[in-house]
CSV table of C-alpha atoms in Angstrom, one decimal:
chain,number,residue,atom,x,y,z
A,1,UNK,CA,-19.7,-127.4,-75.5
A,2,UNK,CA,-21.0,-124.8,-78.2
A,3,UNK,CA,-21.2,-122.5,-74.6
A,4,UNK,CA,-17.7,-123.1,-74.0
A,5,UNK,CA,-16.4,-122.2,-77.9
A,6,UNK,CA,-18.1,-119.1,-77.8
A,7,UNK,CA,-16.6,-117.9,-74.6
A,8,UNK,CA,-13.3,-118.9,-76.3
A,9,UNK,CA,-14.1,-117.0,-79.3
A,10,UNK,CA,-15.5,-113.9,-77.8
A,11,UNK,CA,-11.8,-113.1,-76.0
A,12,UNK,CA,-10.1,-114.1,-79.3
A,13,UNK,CA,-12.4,-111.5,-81.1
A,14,UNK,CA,-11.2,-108.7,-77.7
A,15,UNK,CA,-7.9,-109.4,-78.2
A,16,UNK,CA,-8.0,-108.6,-82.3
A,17,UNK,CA,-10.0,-105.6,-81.7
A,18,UNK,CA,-8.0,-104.5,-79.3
A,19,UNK,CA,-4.5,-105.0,-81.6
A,20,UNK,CA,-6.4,-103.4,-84.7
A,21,UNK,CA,-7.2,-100.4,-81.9
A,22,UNK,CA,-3.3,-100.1,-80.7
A,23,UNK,CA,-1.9,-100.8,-84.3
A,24,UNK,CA,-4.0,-97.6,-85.4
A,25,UNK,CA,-2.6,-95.4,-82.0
A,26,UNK,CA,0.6,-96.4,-82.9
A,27,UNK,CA,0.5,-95.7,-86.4
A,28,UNK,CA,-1.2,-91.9,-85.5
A,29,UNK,CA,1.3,-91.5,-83.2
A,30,UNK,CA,4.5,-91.9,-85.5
A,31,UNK,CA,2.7,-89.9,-88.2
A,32,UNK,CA,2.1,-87.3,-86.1
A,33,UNK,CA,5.8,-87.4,-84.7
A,34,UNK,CA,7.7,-87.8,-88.1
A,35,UNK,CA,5.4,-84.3,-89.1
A,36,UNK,CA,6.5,-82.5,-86.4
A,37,UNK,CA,10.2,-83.6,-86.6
A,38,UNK,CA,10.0,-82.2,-90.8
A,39,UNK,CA,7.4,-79.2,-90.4
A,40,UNK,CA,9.7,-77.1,-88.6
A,41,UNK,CA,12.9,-77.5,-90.8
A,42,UNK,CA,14.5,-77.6,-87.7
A,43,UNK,CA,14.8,-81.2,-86.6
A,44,UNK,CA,15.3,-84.3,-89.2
A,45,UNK,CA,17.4,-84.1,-92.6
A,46,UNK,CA,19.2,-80.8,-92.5
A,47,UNK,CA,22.2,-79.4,-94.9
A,48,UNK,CA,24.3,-78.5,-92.3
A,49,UNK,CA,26.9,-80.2,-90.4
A,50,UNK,CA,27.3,-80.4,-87.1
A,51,UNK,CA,28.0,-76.8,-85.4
A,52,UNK,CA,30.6,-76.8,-82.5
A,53,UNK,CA,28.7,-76.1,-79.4
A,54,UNK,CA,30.3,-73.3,-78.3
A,55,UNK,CA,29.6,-71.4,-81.5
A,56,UNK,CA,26.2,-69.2,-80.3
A,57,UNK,CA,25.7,-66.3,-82.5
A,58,UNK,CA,26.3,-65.1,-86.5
A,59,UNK,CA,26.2,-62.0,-88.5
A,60,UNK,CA,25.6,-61.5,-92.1
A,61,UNK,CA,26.7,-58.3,-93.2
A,62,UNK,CA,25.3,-56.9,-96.2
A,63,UNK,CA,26.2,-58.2,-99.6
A,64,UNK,CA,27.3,-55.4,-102.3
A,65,UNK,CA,27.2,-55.1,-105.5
A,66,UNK,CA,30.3,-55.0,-107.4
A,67,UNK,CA,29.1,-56.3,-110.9
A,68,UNK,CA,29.3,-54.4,-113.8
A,69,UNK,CA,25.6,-54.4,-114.2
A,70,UNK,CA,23.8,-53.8,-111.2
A,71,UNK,CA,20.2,-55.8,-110.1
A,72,UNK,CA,19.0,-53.3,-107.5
A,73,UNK,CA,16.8,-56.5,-105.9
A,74,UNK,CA,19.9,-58.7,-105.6
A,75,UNK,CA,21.8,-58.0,-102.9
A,76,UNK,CA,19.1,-57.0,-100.2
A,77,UNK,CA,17.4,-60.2,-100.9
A,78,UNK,CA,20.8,-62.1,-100.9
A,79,UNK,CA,21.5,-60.4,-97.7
A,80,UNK,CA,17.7,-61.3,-95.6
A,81,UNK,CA,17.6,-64.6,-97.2
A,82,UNK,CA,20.8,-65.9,-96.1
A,83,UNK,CA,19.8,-64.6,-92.1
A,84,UNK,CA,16.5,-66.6,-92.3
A,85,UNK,CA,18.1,-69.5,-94.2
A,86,UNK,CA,20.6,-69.9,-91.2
A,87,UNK,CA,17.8,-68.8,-88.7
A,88,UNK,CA,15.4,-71.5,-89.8
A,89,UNK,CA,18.0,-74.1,-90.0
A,90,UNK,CA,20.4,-73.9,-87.4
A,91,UNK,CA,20.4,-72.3,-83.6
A,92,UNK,CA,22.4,-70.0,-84.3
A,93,UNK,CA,21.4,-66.7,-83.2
A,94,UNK,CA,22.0,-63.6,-85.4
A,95,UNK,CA,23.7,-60.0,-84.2
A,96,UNK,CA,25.1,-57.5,-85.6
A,97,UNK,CA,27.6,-56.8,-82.8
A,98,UNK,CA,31.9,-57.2,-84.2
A,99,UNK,CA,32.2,-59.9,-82.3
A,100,UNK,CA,29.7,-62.5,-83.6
A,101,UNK,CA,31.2,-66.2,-83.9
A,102,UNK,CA,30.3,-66.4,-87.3
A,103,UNK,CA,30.9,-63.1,-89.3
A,104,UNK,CA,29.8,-63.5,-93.1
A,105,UNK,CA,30.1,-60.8,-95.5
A,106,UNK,CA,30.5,-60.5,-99.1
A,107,UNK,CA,29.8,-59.1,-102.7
A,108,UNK,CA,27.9,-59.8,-106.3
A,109,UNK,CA,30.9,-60.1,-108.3
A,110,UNK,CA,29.8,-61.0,-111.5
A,111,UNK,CA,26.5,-60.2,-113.6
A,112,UNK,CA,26.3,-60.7,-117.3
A,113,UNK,CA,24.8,-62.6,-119.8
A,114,UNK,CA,26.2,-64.6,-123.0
A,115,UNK,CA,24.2,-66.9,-125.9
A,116,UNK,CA,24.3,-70.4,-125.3
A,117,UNK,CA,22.2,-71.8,-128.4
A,118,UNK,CA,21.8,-70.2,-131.7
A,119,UNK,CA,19.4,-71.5,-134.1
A,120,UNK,CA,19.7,-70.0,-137.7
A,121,UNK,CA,21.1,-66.2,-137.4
A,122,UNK,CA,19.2,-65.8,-133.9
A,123,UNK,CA,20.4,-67.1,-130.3
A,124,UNK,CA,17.6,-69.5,-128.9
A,125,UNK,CA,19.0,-69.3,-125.5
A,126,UNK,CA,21.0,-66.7,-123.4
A,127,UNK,CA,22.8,-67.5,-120.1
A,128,UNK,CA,22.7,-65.6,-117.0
A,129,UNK,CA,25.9,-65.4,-114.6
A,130,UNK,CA,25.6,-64.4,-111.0
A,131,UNK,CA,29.1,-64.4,-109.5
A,132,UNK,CA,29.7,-63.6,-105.7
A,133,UNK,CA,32.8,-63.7,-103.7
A,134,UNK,CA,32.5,-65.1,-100.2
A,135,UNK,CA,34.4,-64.0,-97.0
A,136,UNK,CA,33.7,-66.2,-93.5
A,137,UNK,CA,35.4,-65.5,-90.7
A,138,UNK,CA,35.1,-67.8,-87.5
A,139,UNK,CA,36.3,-65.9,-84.9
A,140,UNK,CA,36.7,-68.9,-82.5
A,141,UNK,CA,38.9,-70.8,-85.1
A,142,UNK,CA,40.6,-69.0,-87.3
A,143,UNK,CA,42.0,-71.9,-89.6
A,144,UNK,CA,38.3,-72.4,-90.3
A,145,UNK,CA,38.2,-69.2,-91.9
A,146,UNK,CA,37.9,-68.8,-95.8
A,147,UNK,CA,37.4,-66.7,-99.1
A,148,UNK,CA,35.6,-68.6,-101.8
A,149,UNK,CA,33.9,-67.8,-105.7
A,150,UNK,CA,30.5,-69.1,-106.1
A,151,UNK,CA,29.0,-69.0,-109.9
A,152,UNK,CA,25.4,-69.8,-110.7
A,153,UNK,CA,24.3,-69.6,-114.4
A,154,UNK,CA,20.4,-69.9,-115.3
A,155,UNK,CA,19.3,-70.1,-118.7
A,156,UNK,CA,16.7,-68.0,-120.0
A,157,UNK,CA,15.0,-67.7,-123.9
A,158,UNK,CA,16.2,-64.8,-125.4
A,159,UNK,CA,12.6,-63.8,-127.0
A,160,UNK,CA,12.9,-62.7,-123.5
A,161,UNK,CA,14.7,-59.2,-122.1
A,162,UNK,CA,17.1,-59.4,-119.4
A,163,UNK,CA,14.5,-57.4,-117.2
A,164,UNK,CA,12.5,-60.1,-118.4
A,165,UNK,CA,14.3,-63.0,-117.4
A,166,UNK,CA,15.3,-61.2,-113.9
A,167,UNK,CA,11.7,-61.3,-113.1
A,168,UNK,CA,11.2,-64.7,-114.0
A,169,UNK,CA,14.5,-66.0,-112.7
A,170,UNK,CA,15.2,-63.8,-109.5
A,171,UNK,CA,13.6,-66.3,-106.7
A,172,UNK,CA,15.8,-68.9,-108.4
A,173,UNK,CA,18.9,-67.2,-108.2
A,174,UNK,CA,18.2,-65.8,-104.8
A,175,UNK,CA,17.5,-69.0,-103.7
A,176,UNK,CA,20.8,-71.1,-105.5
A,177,UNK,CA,23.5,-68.6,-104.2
A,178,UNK,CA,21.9,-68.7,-100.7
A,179,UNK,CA,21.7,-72.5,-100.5
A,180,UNK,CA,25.5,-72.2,-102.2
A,181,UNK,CA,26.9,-69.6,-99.7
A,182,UNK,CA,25.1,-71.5,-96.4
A,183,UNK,CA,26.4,-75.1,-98.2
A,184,UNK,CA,30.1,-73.7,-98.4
A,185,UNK,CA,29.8,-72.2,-94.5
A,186,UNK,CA,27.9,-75.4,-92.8
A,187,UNK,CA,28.8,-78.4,-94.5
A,188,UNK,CA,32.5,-78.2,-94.0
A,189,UNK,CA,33.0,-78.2,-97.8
């Protein structure tokens, strides 16, 4: 009888151990799916909307600068970071031939600054506006073309200069009026 219980017991003891084993394979497994699905920004929670399948290629011309003021850095980063933005996150494919499907172009429009807060007889805060006017052209559906005005404003303390500030504030703004321009082009806003 105490025979018997053990070899009752000694399955029992397989058959937890072997759960514990799978629960563990399974739970490596899915971890090791959901970082493959996020790691490439290609696959899982994305900003853009669906693109129509026969859509295949892009262009992003190169954004000017029209402001009054001119940041030499702006608009050549503007330009690169919008073609890897829509690189990394879509399947597009970029050209530069005049007939892409997509055919974005472009131009700073606005760069100044104003005073936001004042404390006594001195501004405690200035504001930074980056303006940019955006042209997209589908050329397989034109009602899906559009102009549109984008404008970011980042604070910055005035104890700092404006070359100041640029430094400190340019991967921001890059960064903003990219996610801005590819938000207004891919997610049917």
């Amino acid at each position: 009888s105490q025979t018997e219980r053990i070899r009752h017991r000694k399955p029992m003891t397989q058959r937890f151990h072997t759960f514990k084993r799978n629960a563990r394979l399974l739970l490596a497994f899915t971890a090791l799916l959901l970082m493959q699905q996020f790691a490439t920004g290609k696959d899982g929670f994305k900003d853009a909307a669906p693109i129509p399948a026969e859509v295949k290629n892009f262009r992003v011309n190169y954004f000017e600068n029209k402001a009054q003021y001119i940041n030499s850095r702006l608009s050549p980063e503007l330009t690169e970071k919008l073609k890897q933005k829509i690189i990394n996150t879509t399947r597009l494919r970029q050209t530069n031939s005049d007939d892409a499907h997509y055919d974005i172009s472009g131009y700073v429009s606005q760069y100044y600054t104003t005073t936001q807060g004042i404390t006594g007889n001195t501004a405690g805060t200035n504001r930074l506006h980056v303006g940019f006017h955006l042209s997209f052209v589908n050329t397989l559906d034109e009602n899906k073309n559009f102009e549109a005005d984008l404008i970011r404003t980042f604070d910055f303390p005035s104890t700092q200069s404006l070359d100041q500030a640029e430094s400190a504030l340019n991967d921001e703004i890059v960064r903003n009026v990219v996610d801005e321009i590819f938000n207004r082009i891919f997610s049917n806003w």
